[in-house]
Amino acid sequence: MQDSLMSEERALFSVFLRMLDENALPAEIKELIRDGHWAQGAVKHVIDRHVAIFAQMEDDYLRERVADLKDLGRRILAALQEDDLSHRELSNDSIIVGEEISTAALVELPVDKIAAIVTSEGAANSHMVIVARALGIPTVVGVTELPVTTLDDVEMIVDAYQGRVFINPPRRLRQRYRDIQKEEEQIAKDLKQYETKDAITPDGVAVRLFVNTGLMIDVVRGVQRGAKGVGLYRSEIPFMLRDRFPGEEEQRAIYRQQLSHFANKPVVMRTLDIGADKDLPYFEIEEENSALGWRGIRFTLDHPEIFSSQIRAMLKASVGLNNLHILLPMITSVSEVEEALYIIERDLAAVQEEEQVKINRPKIGIMVEVPSVLLQIGEFAELVDFFSVGSNDLIQYLLAVDRNNPRVSSVYSHFHPSVLRALQRLVQECHKYDKPVSICGEMAGDPLSAILLMAMGFNTLSMSSSNILRVRKAICHVPMVDAQTLLDEVVKMSNPLIVKSWMEYYFRHHGLADMVKSNRIVNA
């Protein structure tokens, strides 16, 4: 192999080999493992320590070794994680425990065998957690004192409502949680009656509930639970499951599946949204602050060949179905939309010419995630057909909270008065320009906040399939007049905890106490 490598590549391999010498990093890692550290944790600790040391060095060459160290650490951790997860037989009711679980690793696991996920790092609004919620997996993240090295084949109870993990629980505690589990099963059984009901308030106002998808299991559950369409198809998920960028034909087949399962219903496909906490294993993006960096439309417009391939695949997949809507993520400026529209129009003409078929122009929308968009709705309304709020990122940017940082994730709240007021004004602006507006973040899947969104006038609420029945039940029990009164009251409040408590009080006193429990994914 040495002969076929360029000199720079040989130099890099030489650096790796020296670092992996028995007397270098491996010795330190082994020492930590002997002291009781988990293998992955030991690797990360040693790599991080050396990265910090090298970053402070004055010598340019040595400082440049930081990237090599990080690269080496990623390779070792990826190998360990693949060995731990992909190549391991899981029994029924397995609890996945680790320092951190990537989205790509999660979606490759046998979901039907996973009872829960517990990690020592991460936050309740990370992308992995959002996917776990979509799969209906109870998850607790940010358990800082998690003794991961001693938990193999150990009985555990994971209470994802309260963010608690019990190791080797006593008999009385096990019985208590068995009773809670029976209550949960009864609630789930009661909710099944809402699979065939429409989301209509007692005073006759209908609300469209869509499903967020990425995996086929989301589609199946969404159809089963009566979703009226797909409000957000996460097109990055198929990219995460491969070791290379999928080709145009591969993408076409995947998109066709999504579109055909919801024939005659709208399917909103978001173009590739990587970056921040959504990395591709074969295209890593190293940035100091990835949440504010090269992601979403910024990445795809810098790589028009990737964007064009995806648009062409979507257009081809829509032939004969005509239910495709295209959603552009992480939009900041009007010029980004203009550039994206130029590519879409060009590709639409090219595909029709090549395939000799008539393809209806899909509706084009933008995600409202960056706060600056809130102030330019009029200009964007001249270019696009609809707006879709990505509440997870919008809240993060409005409140200046890193939703992947467990230290500050408690500040992140969709009940924050500024969030509610901003969304209320957004809906008013969209309706002023006669543009439909939907919301597809986690906020839409919480029955408490869904009622407020309904009162604001959102045309569509889109959520994980696991939340559809809960939200539908809430809508069927809360009159629109009550929802609007609640909204008028809470937007005048100044504390998000008081807002949430006010909503919980209403639910408990109107026969919806079982809807008050928080999502089964929390920070410990």
Short mmCIF file of C-alpha atoms in Angstrom, two decimals:
data_model
loop_
_atom_site.label_atom_id
_atom_site.label_comp_id
_atom_site.label_asym_id
_atom_site.label_seq_id
_atom_site.Cartn_x
_atom_site.Cartn_y
_atom_site.Cartn_z
CA MET A 1 0.00 0.00 0.00
CA GLN A 2 2.89 2.40 0.76
CA ASP A 3 3.86 2.56 -2.93
CA SER A 4 0.40 3.71 -4.00
CA LEU A 5 0.18 6.54 -1.46
CA MET A 6 1.18 10.12 -2.10
CA SER A 7 3.89 11.55 0.13
CA GLU A 8 1.35 13.58 2.17
CA GLU A 9 -0.75 10.47 2.77
CA ARG A 10 2.31 8.47 3.80
CA ALA A 11 3.22 11.23 6.23
CA LEU A 12 -0.26 11.10 7.75
CA PHE A 13 -0.12 7.32 8.15
CA SER A 14 3.32 7.72 9.71
CA VAL A 15 1.87 10.15 12.26
CA PHE A 16 -0.94 7.71 13.07
CA LEU A 17 1.50 4.83 13.50
CA ARG A 18 3.71 6.83 15.86
CA MET A 19 0.68 7.85 17.91
CA LEU A 20 -0.45 4.22 18.09
CA ASP A 21 2.96 3.00 19.21
CA GLU A 22 2.63 0.89 22.37
CA ASN A 23 4.47 3.51 24.42
CA ALA A 24 2.30 6.43 23.25
CA LEU A 25 -1.50 6.76 23.36
CA PRO A 26 -2.33 3.05 23.89
CA ALA A 27 -0.37 2.99 27.15
CA GLU A 28 -2.39 5.90 28.55
CA ILE A 29 -5.68 4.42 27.33
CA LYS A 30 -4.90 1.02 28.86
CA GLU A 31 -4.03 2.65 32.17
CA LEU A 32 -7.41 4.39 32.31
CA ILE A 33 -9.23 1.16 31.40
CA ARG A 34 -7.36 -0.66 34.20
CA ASP A 35 -8.55 2.11 36.53
CA GLY A 36 -12.14 1.28 35.62
CA HIS A 37 -12.86 3.62 32.72
CA TRP A 38 -15.01 2.46 29.80
CA ALA A 39 -12.96 1.87 26.62
CA GLN A 40 -14.66 4.62 24.59
CA GLY A 41 -14.47 7.03 27.52
CA ALA A 42 -10.77 6.29 28.01
CA VAL A 43 -10.01 6.95 24.33
CA LYS A 44 -11.94 10.23 24.36
CA HIS A 45 -10.28 11.37 27.61
CA VAL A 46 -6.76 10.71 26.32
CA ILE A 47 -7.39 12.24 22.88
CA ASP A 48 -9.02 15.36 24.37
CA ARG A 49 -6.11 15.81 26.79
CA HIS A 50 -3.52 15.62 24.01
CA VAL A 51 -5.58 17.89 21.74
CA ALA A 52 -5.60 20.54 24.47
CA ILE A 53 -1.82 20.23 24.93
CA PHE A 54 -1.00 20.37 21.20
CA ALA A 55 -3.36 23.33 20.65
CA GLN A 56 -1.29 25.44 23.08
CA MET A 57 2.05 24.73 21.41
CA GLU A 58 3.86 27.56 19.61
CA ASP A 59 5.34 25.35 16.89
CA ASP A 60 3.11 25.44 13.79
CA TYR A 61 3.81 21.82 12.86
CA LEU A 62 2.88 20.55 16.32
CA ARG A 63 -0.26 22.69 16.43
CA GLU A 64 -1.33 21.18 13.11
CA ARG A 65 -1.21 17.73 14.72
CA VAL A 66 -4.44 18.64 16.55
CA ALA A 67 -6.44 17.73 13.43
CA ASP A 68 -4.52 14.45 13.14
CA LEU A 69 -5.25 13.62 16.77
CA LYS A 70 -8.95 14.37 16.37
CA ASP A 71 -9.08 12.29 13.19
CA LEU A 72 -7.34 9.39 14.91
CA GLY A 73 -9.70 9.62 17.88
CA ARG A 74 -12.75 9.56 15.59
CA ARG A 75 -11.45 6.50 13.78
CA ILE A 76 -10.81 4.58 17.01
CA LEU A 77 -14.17 5.57 18.53
CA ALA A 78 -16.02 4.67 15.33
CA ALA A 79 -14.39 1.23 15.33
CA LEU A 80 -15.24 0.68 19.00
CA GLN A 81 -18.82 1.86 18.56
CA GLU A 82 -19.35 -0.32 15.49
CA ASP A 83 -17.94 -3.30 17.38
CA ASP A 84 -20.12 -2.59 20.41
CA LEU A 85 -23.38 -1.99 18.58
CA SER A 86 -23.46 -3.32 15.03
CA HIS A 87 -21.72 -6.63 15.71
CA ARG A 88 -23.40 -7.43 18.99
CA GLU A 89 -26.46 -9.62 19.42
CA LEU A 90 -29.13 -7.78 21.36
CA SER A 91 -31.70 -9.63 23.44
CA ASN A 92 -35.25 -8.41 23.90
CA ASP A 93 -35.70 -5.40 26.21
CA SER A 94 -32.06 -4.37 25.88
CA ILE A 95 -31.01 -1.01 27.30
CA ILE A 96 -28.37 0.73 25.18
CA VAL A 97 -25.86 2.43 27.48
CA GLY A 98 -22.96 4.59 26.33
CA GLU A 99 -21.14 7.85 26.50
CA GLU A 100 -22.84 9.05 23.33
CA ILE A 101 -24.83 7.32 20.59
CA SER A 102 -24.73 8.72 17.07
CA THR A 103 -27.87 8.96 14.93
CA ALA A 104 -26.28 6.72 12.30
CA ALA A 105 -25.52 4.04 14.91
CA LEU A 106 -29.03 4.25 16.36
CA VAL A 107 -30.93 3.75 13.11
CA GLU A 108 -28.90 0.61 12.32
CA LEU A 109 -29.94 -1.11 15.57
CA PRO A 110 -32.86 -3.59 15.81
CA VAL A 111 -35.42 -1.14 17.21
CA ASP A 112 -37.84 -3.84 18.34
CA LYS A 113 -35.26 -5.13 20.83
CA ILE A 114 -34.40 -1.79 22.43
CA ALA A 115 -36.26 -0.95 25.65
CA ALA A 116 -34.42 2.30 26.39
CA ILE A 117 -31.30 4.38 25.75
CA VAL A 118 -29.09 5.96 28.44
CA THR A 119 -26.08 8.16 27.67
CA SER A 120 -23.66 10.15 29.80
CA GLU A 121 -23.46 12.95 27.23
CA GLY A 122 -25.90 14.73 24.95
CA ALA A 123 -29.01 16.81 25.49
CA ALA A 124 -32.75 16.25 25.27
CA ASN A 125 -33.08 18.07 21.93
CA SER A 126 -30.20 16.55 19.96
CA HIS A 127 -30.86 14.93 16.58
CA MET A 128 -30.24 11.41 17.95
CA VAL A 129 -32.83 12.05 20.65
CA ILE A 130 -35.36 13.34 18.12
CA VAL A 131 -34.93 10.14 16.07
CA ALA A 132 -35.19 8.02 19.24
CA ARG A 133 -38.45 9.78 20.07
CA ALA A 134 -39.74 9.10 16.56
CA LEU A 135 -38.96 5.43 17.13
CA GLY A 136 -40.77 5.48 20.49
CA ILE A 137 -37.66 4.64 22.52
CA PRO A 138 -37.56 6.06 26.09
CA THR A 139 -34.26 7.91 26.45
CA VAL A 140 -32.34 9.59 29.28
CA VAL A 141 -29.29 11.66 28.32
CA GLY A 142 -26.67 13.59 30.28
CA VAL A 143 -26.27 11.04 33.10
CA THR A 144 -22.84 12.36 34.08
CA GLU A 145 -21.98 9.75 36.73
CA LEU A 146 -23.00 6.76 34.63
CA PRO A 147 -20.75 3.74 35.50
CA VAL A 148 -20.80 2.40 31.94
CA THR A 149 -17.98 -0.09 32.49
CA THR A 150 -19.98 -2.11 35.01
CA LEU A 151 -23.42 -2.24 33.40
CA ASP A 152 -23.12 -5.20 31.02
CA ASP A 153 -25.98 -7.64 31.69
CA VAL A 154 -27.10 -5.63 34.73
CA GLU A 155 -30.82 -5.14 35.38
CA MET A 156 -31.87 -1.49 35.17
CA ILE A 157 -34.99 0.64 35.31
CA VAL A 158 -35.05 3.71 33.06
CA ASP A 159 -37.64 6.31 34.05
CA ALA A 160 -37.51 8.69 31.10
CA TYR A 161 -40.37 10.80 32.45
CA GLN A 162 -38.31 11.89 35.44
CA GLY A 163 -34.83 11.35 33.99
CA ARG A 164 -33.89 8.68 36.53
CA VAL A 165 -31.91 5.48 36.11
CA PHE A 166 -31.98 2.72 38.73
CA ILE A 167 -29.23 0.09 38.67
CA ASN A 168 -30.00 -3.30 40.26
CA PRO A 169 -33.36 -2.04 41.58
CA PRO A 170 -34.82 -3.74 44.69
CA ARG A 171 -37.92 -5.92 44.39
CA ARG A 172 -40.33 -3.29 45.75
CA LEU A 173 -39.12 -0.69 43.23
CA ARG A 174 -39.42 -3.19 40.38
CA GLN A 175 -43.02 -3.89 41.36
CA ARG A 176 -43.80 -0.17 41.53
CA TYR A 177 -42.53 0.35 38.00
CA ARG A 178 -44.38 -2.72 36.73
CA ASP A 179 -47.57 -1.04 37.97
CA ILE A 180 -46.59 2.20 36.20
CA GLN A 181 -45.89 0.19 33.06
CA LYS A 182 -49.39 -1.30 33.22
CA GLU A 183 -50.86 2.21 33.52
CA GLU A 184 -48.85 3.28 30.46
CA GLU A 185 -50.09 0.27 28.51
CA GLN A 186 -53.68 1.16 29.45
CA ILE A 187 -53.18 4.77 28.30
CA ALA A 188 -51.74 3.51 24.99
CA LYS A 189 -54.72 1.17 24.64
CA ASP A 190 -57.16 4.03 25.26
CA LEU A 191 -55.38 6.18 22.68
CA LYS A 192 -55.92 3.59 19.93
CA GLN A 193 -59.51 4.80 19.52
CA TYR A 194 -58.06 8.07 18.17
CA GLU A 195 -56.38 6.32 15.22
CA THR A 196 -59.57 6.63 13.17
CA LYS A 197 -60.75 10.00 14.49
CA ASP A 198 -60.14 13.38 12.92
CA ALA A 199 -58.51 16.13 14.97
CA ILE A 200 -61.57 18.33 15.44
CA THR A 201 -62.19 20.49 18.50
CA PRO A 202 -65.51 20.19 20.40
CA ASP A 203 -66.59 23.49 18.79
CA GLY A 204 -65.92 22.17 15.29
CA VAL A 205 -62.46 23.46 14.29
CA ALA A 206 -60.40 20.94 12.29
CA VAL A 207 -56.61 20.79 12.66
CA ARG A 208 -54.35 18.92 10.22
CA LEU A 209 -51.86 16.58 11.91
CA PHE A 210 -48.91 15.46 9.78
CA VAL A 211 -46.07 13.08 10.61
CA ASN A 212 -42.31 13.63 10.57
CA THR A 213 -40.48 10.82 8.78
CA GLY A 214 -36.99 9.66 7.92
CA LEU A 215 -37.21 5.89 8.28
CA MET A 216 -39.89 3.63 6.81
CA ILE A 217 -41.07 2.75 10.33
CA ASP A 218 -42.12 6.42 10.69
CA VAL A 219 -44.18 6.11 7.51
CA VAL A 220 -45.89 2.88 8.59
CA ARG A 221 -46.75 4.26 12.03
CA GLY A 222 -47.83 7.59 10.58
CA VAL A 223 -50.28 5.91 8.19
CA GLN A 224 -51.53 3.63 10.98
CA ARG A 225 -52.18 6.61 13.25
CA GLY A 226 -54.06 8.59 10.65
CA ALA A 227 -51.54 11.26 9.67
CA LYS A 228 -52.94 13.49 6.92
CA GLY A 229 -49.55 13.87 5.23
CA VAL A 230 -45.82 14.20 5.85
CA GLY A 231 -44.86 17.58 7.29
CA LEU A 232 -41.14 16.88 7.35
CA TYR A 233 -39.21 14.15 5.58
CA ARG A 234 -35.63 14.21 6.87
CA SER A 235 -33.75 13.39 3.68
CA GLU A 236 -30.42 13.25 5.53
CA ILE A 237 -31.33 9.94 7.20
CA PRO A 238 -30.66 7.79 4.07
CA PHE A 239 -27.39 9.69 3.63
CA MET A 240 -26.40 8.78 7.20
CA LEU A 241 -27.01 5.09 6.59
CA ARG A 242 -24.45 4.86 3.79
CA ASP A 243 -20.69 5.05 3.54
CA ARG A 244 -20.91 7.44 0.57
CA PHE A 245 -23.27 9.95 -1.00
CA PRO A 246 -26.20 7.98 -2.52
CA GLY A 247 -26.60 8.30 -6.28
CA GLU A 248 -29.55 9.90 -8.02
CA GLU A 249 -31.30 6.61 -8.77
CA GLU A 250 -30.83 5.36 -5.19
CA GLN A 251 -32.39 8.56 -3.91
CA ARG A 252 -35.25 8.38 -6.41
CA ALA A 253 -36.24 4.90 -5.16
CA ILE A 254 -36.16 6.03 -1.51
CA TYR A 255 -38.20 9.17 -2.18
CA ARG A 256 -40.71 7.24 -4.29
CA GLN A 257 -41.44 5.00 -1.30
CA GLN A 258 -42.20 7.98 0.90
CA LEU A 259 -44.37 9.70 -1.72
CA SER A 260 -46.33 6.60 -2.73
CA HIS A 261 -47.23 5.66 0.87
CA PHE A 262 -48.93 9.04 1.15
CA ALA A 263 -50.41 9.19 -2.36
CA ASN A 264 -52.97 12.01 -2.66
CA LYS A 265 -51.57 13.58 0.52
CA PRO A 266 -48.85 16.26 0.79
CA VAL A 267 -45.29 15.06 1.44
CA VAL A 268 -42.88 17.83 2.45
CA MET A 269 -39.31 16.77 1.69
CA ARG A 270 -36.57 18.81 3.29
CA THR A 271 -33.41 19.01 1.22
CA LEU A 272 -30.20 17.70 2.75
CA ASP A 273 -29.69 19.23 6.19
CA ILE A 274 -26.32 18.16 7.55
CA GLY A 275 -24.01 19.93 9.94
CA ALA A 276 -24.41 20.78 13.64
CA ASP A 277 -25.35 17.43 15.28
CA LYS A 278 -26.18 15.74 11.95
CA ASP A 279 -22.88 14.48 10.57
CA LEU A 280 -22.29 12.12 7.68
CA PRO A 281 -19.74 9.40 8.54
CA TYR A 282 -17.98 9.92 5.20
CA PHE A 283 -18.11 13.73 5.12
CA GLU A 284 -17.18 15.18 8.47
CA ILE A 285 -17.40 18.92 9.01
CA GLU A 286 -15.03 20.28 11.66
CA GLU A 287 -16.19 23.62 13.04
CA GLU A 288 -15.82 25.55 16.28
CA ASN A 289 -19.55 26.30 16.40
CA SER A 290 -21.31 23.96 14.02
CA ALA A 291 -24.81 25.15 14.97
CA LEU A 292 -23.97 28.53 13.42
CA GLY A 293 -21.79 27.20 10.64
CA TRP A 294 -21.80 25.35 7.35
CA ARG A 295 -25.12 23.53 7.40
CA GLY A 296 -28.44 23.18 5.60
CA ILE A 297 -28.81 25.31 2.48
CA ARG A 298 -25.37 26.86 3.08
CA PHE A 299 -23.75 23.48 2.48
CA THR A 300 -25.89 22.42 -0.48
CA LEU A 301 -25.53 25.71 -2.36
CA ASP A 302 -21.76 25.40 -1.93
CA HIS A 303 -22.13 21.89 -3.41
CA PRO A 304 -24.70 22.45 -6.18
CA GLU A 305 -23.95 19.01 -7.65
CA ILE A 306 -25.26 17.38 -4.44
CA PHE A 307 -28.28 19.70 -4.31
CA SER A 308 -29.10 19.19 -7.98
CA SER A 309 -28.81 15.40 -7.72
CA GLN A 310 -31.27 15.42 -4.83
CA ILE A 311 -33.74 17.76 -6.55
CA ARG A 312 -33.67 15.67 -9.74
CA ALA A 313 -34.27 12.49 -7.72
CA MET A 314 -37.23 14.08 -5.90
CA LEU A 315 -38.76 15.31 -9.17
CA LYS A 316 -38.40 11.90 -10.82
CA ALA A 317 -39.90 10.22 -7.75
CA SER A 318 -42.96 12.47 -7.92
CA VAL A 319 -43.99 11.48 -11.47
CA GLY A 320 -47.67 10.50 -11.48
CA LEU A 321 -48.13 11.29 -7.79
CA ASN A 322 -47.81 15.08 -7.78
CA ASN A 323 -47.77 15.31 -3.98
CA LEU A 324 -44.18 16.55 -3.60
CA HIS A 325 -43.43 19.72 -1.63
CA ILE A 326 -39.78 20.83 -1.32
CA LEU A 327 -38.55 22.48 1.87
CA LEU A 328 -35.31 24.48 2.06
CA PRO A 329 -33.55 24.36 5.47
CA MET A 330 -31.50 26.94 7.37
CA ILE A 331 -32.52 29.85 5.15
CA THR A 332 -31.05 33.21 6.17
CA SER A 333 -31.34 35.46 3.13
CA VAL A 334 -33.55 36.06 0.10
CA SER A 335 -30.56 35.45 -2.19
CA GLU A 336 -30.27 31.85 -0.94
CA VAL A 337 -33.88 31.20 -1.93
CA GLU A 338 -33.37 32.84 -5.33
CA GLU A 339 -30.31 30.67 -6.02
CA ALA A 340 -32.09 27.49 -4.89
CA LEU A 341 -35.16 28.31 -7.02
CA TYR A 342 -32.97 28.83 -10.08
CA ILE A 343 -31.49 25.33 -9.65
CA ILE A 344 -34.91 23.77 -9.03
CA GLU A 345 -36.47 25.40 -12.12
CA ARG A 346 -33.48 24.40 -14.25
CA ASP A 347 -33.61 20.80 -13.03
CA LEU A 348 -37.39 20.62 -13.50
CA ALA A 349 -37.02 21.60 -17.16
CA ALA A 350 -34.09 19.21 -17.67
CA VAL A 351 -35.83 16.19 -16.09
CA GLN A 352 -39.00 16.75 -18.12
CA GLU A 353 -36.92 16.93 -21.29
CA GLU A 354 -34.89 13.82 -20.44
CA GLU A 355 -37.81 11.68 -19.26
CA GLN A 356 -40.32 13.06 -21.76
CA VAL A 357 -42.93 13.40 -19.01
CA LYS A 358 -44.95 16.25 -17.57
CA ILE A 359 -44.02 16.95 -13.94
CA ASN A 360 -46.11 19.40 -11.97
CA ARG A 361 -43.96 22.06 -10.36
CA PRO A 362 -43.81 21.19 -6.65
CA LYS A 363 -44.67 23.77 -4.04
CA ILE A 364 -41.49 25.27 -2.57
CA GLY A 365 -41.21 26.40 1.04
CA ILE A 366 -38.59 27.53 3.50
CA MET A 367 -37.91 26.57 7.08
CA VAL A 368 -38.22 29.33 9.64
CA GLU A 369 -35.28 28.51 11.89
CA VAL A 370 -33.08 31.60 11.76
CA PRO A 371 -34.64 34.55 13.66
CA SER A 372 -33.81 37.03 10.88
CA VAL A 373 -36.43 35.33 8.67
CA LEU A 374 -39.12 36.46 11.11
CA LEU A 375 -38.43 40.05 10.06
CA GLN A 376 -38.57 39.41 6.29
CA ILE A 377 -41.70 37.32 5.80
CA GLY A 378 -43.02 39.77 3.20
CA GLU A 379 -39.93 39.46 0.97
CA PHE A 380 -39.84 35.67 1.27
CA ALA A 381 -43.59 35.45 0.60
CA GLU A 382 -42.98 36.82 -2.90
CA LEU A 383 -40.78 33.80 -3.68
CA VAL A 384 -42.14 30.75 -1.84
CA ASP A 385 -45.44 28.90 -1.53
CA PHE A 386 -45.38 28.07 2.18
CA PHE A 387 -43.47 28.43 5.45
CA SER A 388 -42.56 25.71 7.94
CA VAL A 389 -41.25 26.46 11.41
CA GLY A 390 -38.39 24.29 12.66
CA SER A 391 -39.07 25.04 16.30
CA ASN A 392 -36.08 23.11 17.66
CA ASP A 393 -33.53 25.36 15.97
CA LEU A 394 -35.61 28.53 16.09
CA ILE A 395 -35.92 28.27 19.88
CA GLN A 396 -32.21 27.50 20.16
CA TYR A 397 -31.29 30.65 18.24
CA LEU A 398 -33.93 32.89 19.86
CA LEU A 399 -32.80 31.94 23.38
CA ALA A 400 -29.06 31.56 22.58
CA VAL A 401 -29.10 28.04 24.03
CA ASP A 402 -27.07 25.13 22.67
CA ARG A 403 -29.69 22.39 22.76
CA ASN A 404 -26.93 19.74 22.73
CA ASN A 405 -25.31 21.10 25.89
CA PRO A 406 -26.79 19.45 29.02
CA ARG A 407 -25.47 22.27 31.21
CA VAL A 408 -27.81 24.83 29.67
CA SER A 409 -30.54 22.68 28.14
CA SER A 410 -32.88 23.55 31.03
CA VAL A 411 -32.95 27.12 29.64
CA TYR A 412 -34.35 25.73 26.38
CA SER A 413 -38.16 25.85 26.59
CA HIS A 414 -40.89 26.13 24.01
CA PHE A 415 -43.04 27.76 26.70
CA HIS A 416 -40.74 30.79 26.85
CA PRO A 417 -42.92 33.91 26.38
CA SER A 418 -40.58 35.28 23.69
CA VAL A 419 -40.96 32.06 21.70
CA LEU A 420 -44.76 32.15 21.96
CA ARG A 421 -44.96 35.83 21.00
CA ALA A 422 -42.58 35.36 18.05
CA LEU A 423 -44.62 32.43 16.71
CA GLN A 424 -47.90 34.30 17.14
CA ARG A 425 -46.57 37.24 15.12
CA LEU A 426 -45.16 34.88 12.49
CA VAL A 427 -48.56 33.26 11.91
CA GLN A 428 -50.19 36.68 11.62
CA GLU A 429 -47.59 37.75 9.03
CA CYS A 430 -47.97 34.55 6.98
CA HIS A 431 -51.76 34.87 6.94
CA LYS A 432 -51.42 38.52 5.95
CA TYR A 433 -49.60 37.40 2.79
CA ASP A 434 -51.99 34.45 2.33
CA LYS A 435 -49.24 31.86 2.83
CA PRO A 436 -49.85 28.61 4.76
CA VAL A 437 -47.56 28.04 7.74
CA SER A 438 -46.89 24.78 9.53
CA ILE A 439 -44.66 23.79 12.43
CA CYS A 440 -42.68 20.57 12.47
CA GLY A 441 -40.49 20.74 15.59
CA GLU A 442 -40.84 18.95 18.91
CA MET A 443 -43.12 21.74 20.13
CA ALA A 444 -45.87 20.47 17.82
CA GLY A 445 -45.76 17.01 19.42
CA ASP A 446 -46.32 18.22 22.98
CA PRO A 447 -50.10 18.31 23.66
CA LEU A 448 -49.70 21.30 26.00
CA SER A 449 -47.99 23.50 23.41
CA ALA A 450 -49.94 22.01 20.47
CA ILE A 451 -53.11 23.57 21.87
CA LEU A 452 -51.40 26.99 21.89
CA LEU A 453 -50.16 26.49 18.32
CA MET A 454 -53.69 25.57 17.26
CA ALA A 455 -54.95 28.80 18.85
CA MET A 456 -52.30 30.83 17.00
CA GLY A 457 -53.68 29.59 13.69
CA PHE A 458 -50.99 27.23 12.38
CA ASN A 459 -52.41 25.45 9.34
CA THR A 460 -50.63 22.18 10.12
CA LEU A 461 -48.88 20.57 13.09
CA SER A 462 -46.31 17.92 12.18
CA MET A 463 -44.79 15.57 14.74
CA SER A 464 -43.26 12.19 15.50
CA SER A 465 -45.66 9.31 14.93
CA SER A 466 -45.42 8.48 18.65
CA ASN A 467 -47.12 11.80 19.52
CA ILE A 468 -49.95 11.93 16.96
CA LEU A 469 -52.59 10.19 19.08
CA ARG A 470 -51.79 12.21 22.21
CA VAL A 471 -52.06 15.50 20.34
CA ARG A 472 -55.23 14.39 18.53
CA LYS A 473 -56.87 13.47 21.84
CA ALA A 474 -55.99 16.87 23.30
CA ILE A 475 -57.44 18.69 20.28
CA CYS A 476 -60.63 16.63 20.44
CA HIS A 477 -61.12 17.66 24.09
CA VAL A 478 -60.15 21.36 24.04
CA PRO A 479 -62.56 23.83 22.38
CA MET A 480 -60.90 26.44 20.18
CA VAL A 481 -62.46 29.19 22.30
CA ASP A 482 -60.68 27.77 25.38
CA ALA A 483 -57.40 27.44 23.47
CA GLN A 484 -57.56 31.08 22.39
CA THR A 485 -58.31 32.19 25.95
CA LEU A 486 -55.31 30.19 27.20
CA LEU A 487 -53.10 31.75 24.52
CA ASP A 488 -54.24 35.27 25.43
CA GLU A 489 -53.37 34.52 29.06
CA VAL A 490 -49.96 32.88 28.63
CA VAL A 491 -48.48 35.39 26.15
CA LYS A 492 -48.79 38.00 28.93
CA MET A 493 -46.80 35.85 31.36
CA SER A 494 -43.06 36.33 31.88
CA ASN A 495 -41.89 32.91 33.13
CA PRO A 496 -41.88 29.72 31.00
CA LEU A 497 -42.39 27.55 34.10
CA ILE A 498 -45.56 29.47 34.97
CA VAL A 499 -46.77 29.11 31.36
CA LYS A 500 -46.27 25.35 31.48
CA SER A 501 -47.89 25.06 34.92
CA TRP A 502 -50.90 27.07 33.68
CA MET A 503 -51.36 24.69 30.76
CA GLU A 504 -50.95 21.64 33.02
CA TYR A 505 -53.57 23.03 35.41
CA TYR A 506 -56.07 23.36 32.57
CA PHE A 507 -55.37 19.84 31.31
CA ARG A 508 -55.70 18.27 34.77
CA HIS A 509 -59.03 19.99 35.36
CA HIS A 510 -60.48 19.05 31.96
CA GLY A 511 -59.97 15.28 31.95
CA LEU A 512 -56.54 15.32 30.28
CA ALA A 513 -54.25 14.54 33.23
CA ASP A 514 -52.71 11.61 31.34
CA MET A 515 -51.49 14.09 28.69
CA VAL A 516 -49.51 16.12 31.22
CA LYS A 517 -46.59 13.71 31.54
CA SER A 518 -43.51 15.05 29.79
CA ASN A 519 -41.94 13.41 26.76
CA ARG A 520 -40.08 10.22 27.48
CA ILE A 521 -36.76 11.80 26.57
CA VAL A 522 -35.14 14.00 29.17
CA ASN A 523 -31.89 15.17 30.64
CA ALA A 524 -30.95 13.54 33.91
#
